[in-house]
Tab-separated table of C-alpha atoms in Angstrom:
chain	number	residue	atom	x	y	z
A	1	UNK	CA	-9.336	-4.039	-17.210
A	2	UNK	CA	-6.949	-5.132	-14.461
A	3	UNK	CA	-3.684	-3.498	-13.758
A	4	UNK	CA	-0.834	-3.384	-11.249
A	5	UNK	CA	1.266	-1.075	-13.400
A	6	UNK	CA	2.184	1.846	-11.215
A	7	UNK	CA	1.503	5.408	-12.240
A	8	UNK	CA	-1.275	7.137	-14.196
A	9	UNK	CA	-3.095	5.516	-17.078
A	10	UNK	CA	-6.302	6.182	-18.996
A	11	UNK	CA	-9.042	3.708	-19.820
A	12	UNK	CA	-11.638	4.479	-22.476
A	13	UNK	CA	-15.208	3.291	-21.799
A	14	UNK	CA	-16.381	1.125	-24.706
A	15	UNK	CA	-19.549	1.807	-26.727
A	16	UNK	CA	-22.749	0.646	-25.115
A	17	UNK	CA	-21.368	0.657	-21.548
A	18	UNK	CA	-23.053	2.941	-19.008
A	19	UNK	CA	-21.950	1.400	-15.692
A	20	UNK	CA	-18.672	-0.103	-14.425
A	21	UNK	CA	-17.660	-1.873	-11.233
A	22	UNK	CA	-14.406	-0.682	-9.795
A	23	UNK	CA	-12.114	-2.109	-7.095
A	24	UNK	CA	-9.076	-0.120	-5.909
A	25	UNK	CA	-6.258	-1.334	-3.676
A	26	UNK	CA	-3.774	1.225	-2.376
A	27	UNK	CA	-0.108	0.392	-1.869
A	28	UNK	CA	1.367	-0.899	1.382
A	29	UNK	CA	3.844	1.002	3.514
A	30	UNK	CA	7.446	-0.099	3.755
A	31	UNK	CA	8.777	-1.846	6.884
A	32	UNK	CA	11.008	0.089	9.246
A	33	UNK	CA	14.672	-0.747	9.780
A	34	UNK	CA	16.488	-1.829	12.927
A	35	UNK	CA	17.874	1.169	14.886
A	36	UNK	CA	21.585	0.346	14.667
A	37	UNK	CA	23.898	-2.628	14.799
A	38	UNK	CA	23.925	-4.333	18.187
A	39	UNK	CA	20.878	-2.687	19.733
A	40	UNK	CA	18.723	-5.745	18.942
A	41	UNK	CA	15.440	-3.788	18.656
A	42	UNK	CA	13.238	-4.607	15.670
A	43	UNK	CA	11.596	-2.104	13.353
A	44	UNK	CA	7.825	-1.876	12.828
A	45	UNK	CA	5.933	-3.409	9.902
A	46	UNK	CA	4.310	-1.187	7.255
A	47	UNK	CA	0.525	-0.746	7.209
A	48	UNK	CA	-1.465	-2.296	4.380
A	49	UNK	CA	-3.039	-0.060	1.837
A	50	UNK	CA	-6.693	0.811	2.095
A	51	UNK	CA	-9.120	-0.690	-0.358
A	52	UNK	CA	-12.645	-0.415	-1.812
A	53	UNK	CA	-14.098	-3.421	-3.605
A	54	UNK	CA	-16.972	-3.599	-6.136
A	55	UNK	CA	-17.993	0.081	-6.208
A	56	UNK	CA	-20.437	0.688	-9.099
A	57	UNK	CA	-20.198	3.995	-10.937
A	58	UNK	CA	-22.043	5.533	-13.869
A	59	UNK	CA	-19.999	6.208	-17.052
A	60	UNK	CA	-20.557	7.406	-20.563
A	61	UNK	CA	-19.358	5.527	-23.670
A	62	UNK	CA	-16.151	7.107	-24.935
A	63	UNK	CA	-15.362	8.684	-21.538
A	64	UNK	CA	-11.777	8.402	-20.379
A	65	UNK	CA	-11.289	7.125	-16.844
A	66	UNK	CA	-8.104	8.187	-15.103
A	67	UNK	CA	-6.447	5.369	-13.172
A	68	UNK	CA	-3.645	6.056	-10.698
A	69	UNK	CA	-1.945	3.063	-9.088
A	70	UNK	CA	0.230	3.742	-6.047
A	71	UNK	CA	3.771	2.556	-5.509
A	72	UNK	CA	4.645	0.458	-2.499
A	73	UNK	CA	6.511	2.326	0.211
A	74	UNK	CA	10.287	1.812	0.434
A	75	UNK	CA	11.629	-0.135	3.374
A	76	UNK	CA	13.672	1.808	5.966
A	77	UNK	CA	17.342	1.619	5.087
A	78	UNK	CA	19.609	-0.030	7.647
A	79	UNK	CA	22.700	2.078	7.590
A	80	UNK	CA	25.025	0.261	10.008
A	81	UNK	CA	26.651	0.803	13.377
A	82	UNK	CA	25.420	3.814	15.336
A	83	UNK	CA	24.229	5.592	12.214
A	84	UNK	CA	20.580	5.492	13.241
A	85	UNK	CA	17.628	3.718	11.625
A	86	UNK	CA	15.017	4.880	9.135
A	87	UNK	CA	11.264	4.671	8.983
A	88	UNK	CA	9.656	2.926	6.029
A	89	UNK	CA	7.909	5.307	3.636
A	90	UNK	CA	4.154	5.406	3.027
A	91	UNK	CA	2.501	3.552	0.165
A	92	UNK	CA	0.864	5.536	-2.642
A	93	UNK	CA	-2.822	6.258	-3.095
A	94	UNK	CA	-4.695	4.303	-5.755
A	95	UNK	CA	-7.760	5.820	-7.503
A	96	UNK	CA	-10.104	5.659	-10.459
A	97	UNK	CA	-11.581	9.012	-11.543
A	98	UNK	CA	-14.698	9.217	-13.716
A	99	UNK	CA	-16.855	12.262	-14.501
A	100	UNK	CA	-19.541	11.015	-12.071
A	101	UNK	CA	-17.371	9.739	-9.170
A	102	UNK	CA	-13.961	9.115	-7.776
A	103	UNK	CA	-13.100	5.839	-6.056
A	104	UNK	CA	-9.925	6.211	-4.004
A	105	UNK	CA	-8.000	4.517	-1.193
A	106	UNK	CA	-4.874	5.796	0.614
A	107	UNK	CA	-1.647	3.914	1.053
A	108	UNK	CA	-0.487	2.344	4.266
A	109	UNK	CA	1.947	4.127	6.574
A	110	UNK	CA	5.606	3.192	6.834
A	111	UNK	CA	6.815	1.254	9.853
A	112	UNK	CA	9.016	2.991	12.398
A	113	UNK	CA	12.687	2.199	12.959
A	114	UNK	CA	13.724	0.039	15.848
A	115	UNK	CA	13.845	1.234	19.409
A	116	UNK	CA	11.554	-0.768	18.936
A	117	UNK	CA	9.658	0.585	15.954
A	118	UNK	CA	5.945	1.264	15.811
A	119	UNK	CA	3.803	-0.423	13.173
A	120	UNK	CA	2.649	1.801	10.294
A	121	UNK	CA	-1.025	2.824	10.150
A	122	UNK	CA	-3.337	1.040	7.724
A	123	UNK	CA	-4.521	3.120	4.761
A	124	UNK	CA	-8.094	4.371	4.440
A	125	UNK	CA	-10.579	2.717	4.226
A	126	UNK	CA	-10.123	-0.871	5.464
A	127	UNK	CA	-6.344	-0.892	5.794
A	128	UNK	CA	-4.679	-2.964	8.544
A	129	UNK	CA	-1.949	-1.613	10.803
A	130	UNK	CA	1.514	-3.139	10.694
A	131	UNK	CA	2.788	-4.726	13.894
A	132	UNK	CA	5.312	-3.079	16.211
A	133	UNK	CA	8.838	-4.487	16.403
A	134	UNK	CA	10.010	-6.261	19.502
A	135	UNK	CA	12.423	-4.861	22.079
A	136	UNK	CA	15.703	-6.661	22.650
A	137	UNK	CA	14.161	-8.248	25.811
A	138	UNK	CA	11.329	-9.731	23.658
A	139	UNK	CA	13.695	-11.158	21.049
A	140	UNK	CA	14.167	-8.107	18.818
A	141	UNK	CA	12.236	-9.361	15.787
A	142	UNK	CA	10.882	-6.930	13.293
A	143	UNK	CA	7.077	-6.486	13.048
A	144	UNK	CA	5.191	-8.078	10.157
A	145	UNK	CA	3.440	-5.787	7.690
A	146	UNK	CA	-0.281	-5.350	7.744
A	147	UNK	CA	-2.240	-7.870	5.673
A	148	UNK	CA	-5.616	-6.606	4.516
A	149	UNK	CA	-6.855	-10.039	3.358
A	150	UNK	CA	-7.247	-9.130	-0.342
A	151	UNK	CA	-3.840	-10.243	-1.570
A	152	UNK	CA	-3.140	-6.660	-2.769
A	153	UNK	CA	-1.385	-3.712	-1.090
A	154	UNK	CA	0.133	-5.562	1.856
A	155	UNK	CA	2.612	-3.756	4.116
A	156	UNK	CA	6.303	-4.466	4.076
A	157	UNK	CA	7.923	-6.457	6.877
A	158	UNK	CA	10.508	-5.094	9.287
A	159	UNK	CA	13.604	-7.163	9.995
A	160	UNK	CA	16.007	-7.609	12.850
A	161	UNK	CA	19.429	-6.112	12.182
A	162	UNK	CA	18.405	-5.254	8.586
A	163	UNK	CA	16.525	-2.919	6.279
A	164	UNK	CA	12.750	-3.181	6.030
A	165	UNK	CA	11.097	-4.677	3.002
A	166	UNK	CA	9.142	-2.788	0.350
A	167	UNK	CA	5.348	-2.554	0.587
A	168	UNK	CA	3.290	-4.120	-2.207
A	169	UNK	CA	2.159	-1.877	-5.095
A	170	UNK	CA	-1.458	-0.938	-5.570
A	171	UNK	CA	-3.893	-2.658	-7.962
A	172	UNK	CA	-7.080	-1.809	-9.836
A	173	UNK	CA	-9.834	-3.784	-11.524
A	174	UNK	CA	-12.612	-2.239	-13.694
A	175	UNK	CA	-15.362	-4.465	-15.160
A	176	UNK	CA	-18.375	-3.608	-17.318
A	177	UNK	CA	-21.809	-4.339	-15.926
C-alpha cells in the first residue's frame, strides 16, 4: 500500500500477515509571503514535514489500520500594497494507527512573512527547517522551503514580492514482511 491521498483511509491487513513495515512522511509547511509591495523583504520558507522510515509493527490478519495523510500548508497570501503579509500555515500530521502501535510524524511549520520572514520549523522527527528570507539589503529573496531528503513532505518556498508556495502533502507506505 502506498498513498499520497490526503485525509483518513483504512487499510485491511490481509490473511497470513502478522507484521508490516510502515514509513510515514508528514506534510511540509507553506512558504511565507512578502510583507507588502515595495518593502523588498522576502518571506521565510516552510519547514519540511517530519518522517519515520521502515518502522516494523505487529498486526493481526483482518485488522484495520487507520491511515491519516496530512495536507501541505498553504502559502502566505500576498495581499498588496501596505496590507501586510501572511505567514504560511503548518503542514498536517501523517500517521498509521494499528492496535499495537502508532507511527506518526508532525508537519512542518509555516514560513514567516517578510520583514524579513523567519523559516518555518521542521516537523518531528527528522524535519528540516525552512530558510529565512533576505532583507532588502541582502537582495530581498524569499527563503527556500526545508528539504528532508526523502522527496516527500518538502516545505513551500517563499517568494519576493509574491505569495508563498504550498508545502508538499504527506505520504505513507505500508509493506508486508
